[in-house]
Amino acid sequence: MIDGAGQINPYILEKGVPHVQPSTDLLSTAVGDKRFHTWNYEMREHMDTKVFKVMLDAGFTCPNRDGSIAKGGCTFCSARGSGDFAGSRRDDLVTQFNNVRDRQHLKWPNAKYIGYFQAYTNTYAPVGELREYYEVILQQPGVVGLSIATRPDCLPDDVVEYLAELNQRTYLWVEMGLQTIHDSTSELINRAHDTQCYIEAVQKLRRHGIRVCTHIIHGLPQETHEMMLETVSAVANMDVQGIKIHLLHLMRKTPMVKQYEAGLLRFLEQDEYVKLIADSLELLPPEMIVHRLTGDAPRDLLIGPLWSLKKWEVLNAIDDELIARDTWQGKYWRKS
């Protein structure tokens, strides 16, 4: 099928973005108190208590920065490797974990925790080193699982085998950045991998039953509304169990600033983004867990869009849009 950039893209379904009669048997209009399958709902159902993700920085780098695959990193990525809210790598992992747990324990003494290895590429090391990092967090009181952020080109066989072992004894997610299915955009933002690489990585993990959360970004340079929904539609038909949808944030001292100054980037407006998210949710299978519907950026680093700083206002507007449309996650989803 021809994508929004006028190029043939084999990862877009022939039917494109579906325009079909709404489904009434996939999902009731509410999942808990929402019209989509939230991470919080999933945790309440399966953990039966409050669960916090503890964002960690284990000191990794990225093959897209150190020259082993490319240099410069993704053009949107901050100096902290998209881990701007993770603990400080000046502290060891246990200290980072305890700093968060000690604060949350005051209000939620019975809470459980998932160690989230967030910053940079968290499988980009020998298995022995990964084992040291992951196991020390699993040993901490209250930890019920791990979430490991990585790239699709950083999953060699021995790492996947270790992840499969972990998956047998803890609640495990592997979070991978796809960002877009449009390889022309991937090249523009210097992802240094294509969509086929991502699909193969998902297949590799799913052969071991490992849960996969796909990250995508709405608002990437030169992408149209149609192109963004093509990415959503493609993810909806991958064997992935979760999705994070990020709003593109332009941050100071990132390579994307030059693209913005060259006129290659237009910020989405809040109303535009809210409608885009509602459109996206309609295309997702009802069982897919929605881990996130927008993102965060440090106020002192954010160039735009500045409305994104009002995160709860945005999330409330999404809820209101779903109610106004009388729509829900999976309304227009069909298994291919």
PDB file of C-alpha atoms in Angstrom, residues 24-207:
ATOM      1  CA  THR A  24     -20.146  -3.804  19.857  1.00  0.00           C
ATOM      2  CA  ASP A  25     -18.762  -7.125  21.046  1.00  0.00           C
ATOM      3  CA  LEU A  26     -15.052  -6.401  21.486  1.00  0.00           C
ATOM      4  CA  LEU A  27     -15.083  -4.148  24.506  1.00  0.00           C
ATOM      5  CA  SER A  28     -17.695  -2.549  26.660  1.00  0.00           C
ATOM      6  CA  THR A  29     -17.511   1.222  26.551  1.00  0.00           C
ATOM      7  CA  ALA A  30     -15.739   1.240  29.912  1.00  0.00           C
ATOM      8  CA  VAL A  31     -12.744  -0.628  31.294  1.00  0.00           C
ATOM      9  CA  GLY A  32     -12.880   0.162  34.960  1.00  0.00           C
ATOM     10  CA  ASP A  33     -13.537   3.902  34.953  1.00  0.00           C
ATOM     11  CA  LYS A  34     -12.026   4.486  31.478  1.00  0.00           C
ATOM     12  CA  ARG A  35     -12.941   3.804  27.862  1.00  0.00           C
ATOM     13  CA  PHE A  36      -9.590   2.191  27.156  1.00  0.00           C
ATOM     14  CA  HIS A  37      -7.483  -0.560  28.699  1.00  0.00           C
ATOM     15  CA  THR A  38      -5.183   1.342  31.034  1.00  0.00           C
ATOM     16  CA  TRP A  39      -2.005   0.184  32.732  1.00  0.00           C
ATOM     17  CA  ASN A  40      -3.512   1.065  36.108  1.00  0.00           C
ATOM     18  CA  TYR A  41      -6.538  -1.128  35.409  1.00  0.00           C
ATOM     19  CA  GLU A  42      -4.260  -4.018  34.447  1.00  0.00           C
ATOM     20  CA  MET A  43      -2.267  -3.655  37.649  1.00  0.00           C
ATOM     21  CA  ARG A  44      -5.379  -3.529  39.824  1.00  0.00           C
ATOM     22  CA  GLU A  45      -6.763  -6.635  38.152  1.00  0.00           C
ATOM     23  CA  HIS A  46      -3.592  -8.735  38.311  1.00  0.00           C
ATOM     24  CA  MET A  47      -1.595  -7.388  41.247  1.00  0.00           C
ATOM     25  CA  ASP A  48      -4.547  -6.475  43.490  1.00  0.00           C
ATOM     26  CA  THR A  49      -2.669  -3.508  44.941  1.00  0.00           C
ATOM     27  CA  LYS A  50      -1.050  -0.225  43.962  1.00  0.00           C
ATOM     28  CA  VAL A  51       1.966  -0.794  41.693  1.00  0.00           C
ATOM     29  CA  PHE A  52       4.617   1.832  40.972  1.00  0.00           C
ATOM     30  CA  LYS A  53       7.165   1.810  38.188  1.00  0.00           C
ATOM     31  CA  VAL A  54      10.565   2.892  39.495  1.00  0.00           C
ATOM     32  CA  MET A  55      12.537   4.523  36.679  1.00  0.00           C
ATOM     33  CA  LEU A  56      16.197   3.530  36.727  1.00  0.00           C
ATOM     34  CA  ASP A  57      19.390   4.592  34.969  1.00  0.00           C
ATOM     35  CA  ALA A  58      21.897   1.731  34.924  1.00  0.00           C
ATOM     36  CA  GLY A  59      24.544   3.700  33.039  1.00  0.00           C
ATOM     37  CA  PHE A  60      24.010   2.218  29.578  1.00  0.00           C
ATOM     38  CA  THR A  61      24.663   3.997  26.306  1.00  0.00           C
ATOM     39  CA  CYS A  62      23.171   3.352  22.867  1.00  0.00           C
ATOM     40  CA  PRO A  63      24.600   1.805  19.676  1.00  0.00           C
ATOM     41  CA  ASN A  64      23.024   4.712  17.840  1.00  0.00           C
ATOM     42  CA  ARG A  65      25.301   7.080  19.754  1.00  0.00           C
ATOM     43  CA  ASP A  66      28.600   5.278  20.199  1.00  0.00           C
ATOM     44  CA  GLY A  67      29.176   4.530  16.517  1.00  0.00           C
ATOM     45  CA  SER A  68      28.598   0.780  16.536  1.00  0.00           C
ATOM     46  CA  ILE A  69      25.434   1.320  14.472  1.00  0.00           C
ATOM     47  CA  ALA A  70      25.316   5.095  14.005  1.00  0.00           C
ATOM     48  CA  LYS A  71      26.306   8.339  15.695  1.00  0.00           C
ATOM     49  CA  GLY A  72      24.369  11.253  17.093  1.00  0.00           C
ATOM     50  CA  GLY A  73      21.409   9.274  18.416  1.00  0.00           C
ATOM     51  CA  CYS A  74      17.772   9.735  17.478  1.00  0.00           C
ATOM     52  CA  THR A  75      17.182  13.387  16.716  1.00  0.00           C
ATOM     53  CA  PHE A  76      14.483  13.691  19.415  1.00  0.00           C
ATOM     54  CA  CYS A  77      16.457  11.963  22.169  1.00  0.00           C
ATOM     55  CA  SER A  78      17.745  13.977  25.119  1.00  0.00           C
ATOM     56  CA  ALA A  79      21.205  13.840  26.635  1.00  0.00           C
ATOM     57  CA  ARG A  80      19.844  11.399  29.232  1.00  0.00           C
ATOM     58  CA  GLY A  81      18.697   8.906  26.645  1.00  0.00           C
ATOM     59  CA  SER A  82      14.962   9.501  27.188  1.00  0.00           C
ATOM     60  CA  GLY A  83      15.465   8.837  30.875  1.00  0.00           C
ATOM     61  CA  ASP A  84      15.057  12.403  32.105  1.00  0.00           C
ATOM     62  CA  PHE A  85      12.928  11.324  35.055  1.00  0.00           C
ATOM     63  CA  ALA A  86      14.963   8.245  35.943  1.00  0.00           C
ATOM     64  CA  GLY A  87      17.244   8.121  38.944  1.00  0.00           C
ATOM     65  CA  SER A  88      20.693   9.650  38.725  1.00  0.00           C
ATOM     66  CA  ARG A  89      23.375   7.361  37.328  1.00  0.00           C
ATOM     67  CA  ARG A  90      25.672   8.839  39.959  1.00  0.00           C
ATOM     68  CA  ASP A  91      23.772   6.613  42.408  1.00  0.00           C
ATOM     69  CA  ASP A  92      23.854   2.835  42.317  1.00  0.00           C
ATOM     70  CA  LEU A  93      20.671   1.035  41.325  1.00  0.00           C
ATOM     71  CA  VAL A  94      19.654   0.091  44.855  1.00  0.00           C
ATOM     72  CA  THR A  95      19.972   3.711  45.989  1.00  0.00           C
ATOM     73  CA  GLN A  96      17.907   4.887  43.010  1.00  0.00           C
ATOM     74  CA  PHE A  97      15.253   2.308  43.832  1.00  0.00           C
ATOM     75  CA  ASN A  98      15.157   3.087  47.543  1.00  0.00           C
ATOM     76  CA  ASN A  99      14.852   6.827  46.915  1.00  0.00           C
ATOM     77  CA  VAL A 100      11.533   6.193  45.181  1.00  0.00           C
ATOM     78  CA  ARG A 101      10.266   3.376  47.368  1.00  0.00           C
ATOM     79  CA  ASP A 102      10.890   5.305  50.584  1.00  0.00           C
ATOM     80  CA  ARG A 103       8.752   8.198  49.334  1.00  0.00           C
ATOM     81  CA  GLN A 104       5.903   6.028  48.084  1.00  0.00           C
ATOM     82  CA  HIS A 105       5.895   3.796  51.155  1.00  0.00           C
ATOM     83  CA  LEU A 106       4.719   6.691  53.324  1.00  0.00           C
ATOM     84  CA  LYS A 107       1.409   6.871  51.441  1.00  0.00           C
ATOM     85  CA  TRP A 108       1.196   3.340  50.071  1.00  0.00           C
ATOM     86  CA  PRO A 109       2.754   0.968  52.631  1.00  0.00           C
ATOM     87  CA  ASN A 110       1.443  -2.106  50.791  1.00  0.00           C
ATOM     88  CA  ALA A 111       2.479  -0.991  47.318  1.00  0.00           C
ATOM     89  CA  LYS A 112       4.427  -3.200  44.936  1.00  0.00           C
ATOM     90  CA  TYR A 113       7.098  -2.098  42.476  1.00  0.00           C
ATOM     91  CA  ILE A 114       8.308  -2.768  38.963  1.00  0.00           C
ATOM     92  CA  GLY A 115      11.887  -1.838  38.229  1.00  0.00           C
ATOM     93  CA  TYR A 116      11.861   0.134  34.982  1.00  0.00           C
ATOM     94  CA  PHE A 117      15.242   0.187  33.239  1.00  0.00           C
ATOM     95  CA  GLN A 118      14.457   3.274  31.201  1.00  0.00           C
ATOM     96  CA  ALA A 119      17.451   5.370  30.160  1.00  0.00           C
ATOM     97  CA  TYR A 120      19.225   4.550  26.895  1.00  0.00           C
ATOM     98  CA  THR A 121      19.348   0.927  25.626  1.00  0.00           C
ATOM     99  CA  ASN A 122      19.023  -1.490  28.506  1.00  0.00           C
ATOM    100  CA  THR A 123      20.050  -4.715  26.774  1.00  0.00           C
ATOM    101  CA  TYR A 124      23.186  -3.177  25.277  1.00  0.00           C
ATOM    102  CA  ALA A 125      25.718  -5.098  27.389  1.00  0.00           C
ATOM    103  CA  PRO A 126      26.971  -8.666  27.863  1.00  0.00           C
ATOM    104  CA  VAL A 127      24.514 -11.029  29.525  1.00  0.00           C
ATOM    105  CA  GLY A 128      26.639 -11.297  32.660  1.00  0.00           C
ATOM    106  CA  GLU A 129      26.461  -7.551  33.168  1.00  0.00           C
ATOM    107  CA  LEU A 130      22.729  -7.448  32.492  1.00  0.00           C
ATOM    108  CA  ARG A 131      22.218 -10.216  35.021  1.00  0.00           C
ATOM    109  CA  GLU A 132      23.954  -8.174  37.722  1.00  0.00           C
ATOM    110  CA  TYR A 133      21.745  -5.153  37.061  1.00  0.00           C
ATOM    111  CA  TYR A 134      18.417  -6.935  36.783  1.00  0.00           C
ATOM    112  CA  GLU A 135      18.889  -9.400  39.625  1.00  0.00           C
ATOM    113  CA  VAL A 136      19.823  -6.775  42.202  1.00  0.00           C
ATOM    114  CA  ILE A 137      16.512  -4.997  41.585  1.00  0.00           C
ATOM    115  CA  LEU A 138      14.524  -8.230  41.683  1.00  0.00           C
ATOM    116  CA  GLN A 139      15.960  -8.843  45.153  1.00  0.00           C
ATOM    117  CA  GLN A 140      14.563  -5.585  46.558  1.00  0.00           C
ATOM    118  CA  PRO A 141      11.525  -5.754  48.880  1.00  0.00           C
ATOM    119  CA  GLY A 142       8.201  -5.342  47.135  1.00  0.00           C
ATOM    120  CA  VAL A 143       9.498  -5.831  43.591  1.00  0.00           C
ATOM    121  CA  VAL A 144       7.103  -7.908  41.478  1.00  0.00           C
ATOM    122  CA  GLY A 145       8.603  -7.423  38.039  1.00  0.00           C
ATOM    123  CA  LEU A 146      10.846  -5.645  35.565  1.00  0.00           C
ATOM    124  CA  SER A 147      10.261  -3.472  32.532  1.00  0.00           C
ATOM    125  CA  ILE A 148      13.253  -3.192  30.218  1.00  0.00           C
ATOM    126  CA  ALA A 149      13.487  -0.511  27.526  1.00  0.00           C
ATOM    127  CA  THR A 150      15.602  -1.344  24.503  1.00  0.00           C
ATOM    128  CA  ARG A 151      16.013  -1.186  20.738  1.00  0.00           C
ATOM    129  CA  PRO A 152      14.994  -3.967  18.329  1.00  0.00           C
ATOM    130  CA  ASP A 153      18.576  -4.291  17.087  1.00  0.00           C
ATOM    131  CA  CYS A 154      19.943  -5.001  20.585  1.00  0.00           C
ATOM    132  CA  LEU A 155      18.451  -8.419  21.241  1.00  0.00           C
ATOM    133  CA  PRO A 156      21.079 -11.064  20.463  1.00  0.00           C
ATOM    134  CA  ASP A 157      20.127 -14.680  21.086  1.00  0.00           C
ATOM    135  CA  ASP A 158      21.874 -15.005  24.447  1.00  0.00           C
ATOM    136  CA  VAL A 159      20.127 -11.883  25.759  1.00  0.00           C
ATOM    137  CA  VAL A 160      16.742 -13.152  24.588  1.00  0.00           C
ATOM    138  CA  GLU A 161      17.406 -16.497  26.280  1.00  0.00           C
ATOM    139  CA  TYR A 162      18.132 -14.708  29.555  1.00  0.00           C
ATOM    140  CA  LEU A 163      14.984 -12.600  29.160  1.00  0.00           C
ATOM    141  CA  ALA A 164      13.033 -15.820  28.584  1.00  0.00           C
ATOM    142  CA  GLU A 165      14.454 -17.166  31.839  1.00  0.00           C
ATOM    143  CA  LEU A 166      13.405 -13.989  33.659  1.00  0.00           C
ATOM    144  CA  ASN A 167       9.954 -14.264  32.135  1.00  0.00           C
ATOM    145  CA  GLN A 168       9.511 -17.625  33.836  1.00  0.00           C
ATOM    146  CA  ARG A 169      10.082 -16.212  37.301  1.00  0.00           C
ATOM    147  CA  THR A 170       8.891 -12.602  37.300  1.00  0.00           C
ATOM    148  CA  TYR A 171       6.417 -10.247  35.651  1.00  0.00           C
ATOM    149  CA  LEU A 172       8.431  -9.019  32.661  1.00  0.00           C
ATOM    150  CA  TRP A 173       7.895  -6.454  29.931  1.00  0.00           C
ATOM    151  CA  VAL A 174      10.292  -5.547  27.144  1.00  0.00           C
ATOM    152  CA  GLU A 175       9.587  -2.034  25.870  1.00  0.00           C
ATOM    153  CA  MET A 176      10.855  -1.255  22.381  1.00  0.00           C
ATOM    154  CA  GLY A 177      10.843   1.950  20.419  1.00  0.00           C
ATOM    155  CA  LEU A 178       9.283   1.683  16.976  1.00  0.00           C
ATOM    156  CA  GLN A 179       8.182   5.352  16.809  1.00  0.00           C
ATOM    157  CA  THR A 180       6.840   5.018  13.240  1.00  0.00           C
ATOM    158  CA  ILE A 181       6.364   2.384  10.553  1.00  0.00           C
ATOM    159  CA  HIS A 182       7.409   4.868   7.889  1.00  0.00           C
ATOM    160  CA  ASP A 183      11.033   4.169   7.072  1.00  0.00           C
ATOM    161  CA  SER A 184      11.400   7.573   5.433  1.00  0.00           C
ATOM    162  CA  THR A 185      10.604   9.154   8.813  1.00  0.00           C
ATOM    163  CA  SER A 186      12.872   6.707  10.634  1.00  0.00           C
ATOM    164  CA  GLU A 187      15.727   7.821   8.413  1.00  0.00           C
ATOM    165  CA  LEU A 188      14.897  11.481   8.999  1.00  0.00           C
ATOM    166  CA  ILE A 189      15.032  11.041  12.796  1.00  0.00           C
ATOM    167  CA  ASN A 190      18.125   8.792  12.630  1.00  0.00           C
ATOM    168  CA  ARG A 191      16.581   5.666  14.159  1.00  0.00           C
ATOM    169  CA  ALA A 192      19.168   3.526  12.328  1.00  0.00           C
ATOM    170  CA  HIS A 193      16.822   0.549  11.990  1.00  0.00           C
ATOM    171  CA  ASP A 194      13.827  -0.170   9.786  1.00  0.00           C
ATOM    172  CA  THR A 195      10.369  -1.562  10.440  1.00  0.00           C
ATOM    173  CA  GLN A 196      11.330  -5.088   9.412  1.00  0.00           C
ATOM    174  CA  CYS A 197      13.995  -5.132  12.137  1.00  0.00           C
ATOM    175  CA  TYR A 198      11.290  -4.267  14.655  1.00  0.00           C
ATOM    176  CA  ILE A 199       8.914  -6.970  13.449  1.00  0.00           C
ATOM    177  CA  GLU A 200      11.647  -9.596  13.669  1.00  0.00           C
ATOM    178  CA  ALA A 201      12.535  -8.508  17.211  1.00  0.00           C
ATOM    179  CA  VAL A 202       8.896  -8.829  18.287  1.00  0.00           C
ATOM    180  CA  GLN A 203       8.723 -12.314  16.804  1.00  0.00           C
ATOM    181  CA  LYS A 204      11.914 -13.293  18.585  1.00  0.00           C
ATOM    182  CA  LEU A 205      10.567 -12.201  21.968  1.00  0.00           C
ATOM    183  CA  ARG A 206       7.095 -13.623  21.455  1.00  0.00           C
ATOM    184  CA  ARG A 207       8.472 -17.082  20.686  1.00  0.00           C
TER     185      ARG A 207
END
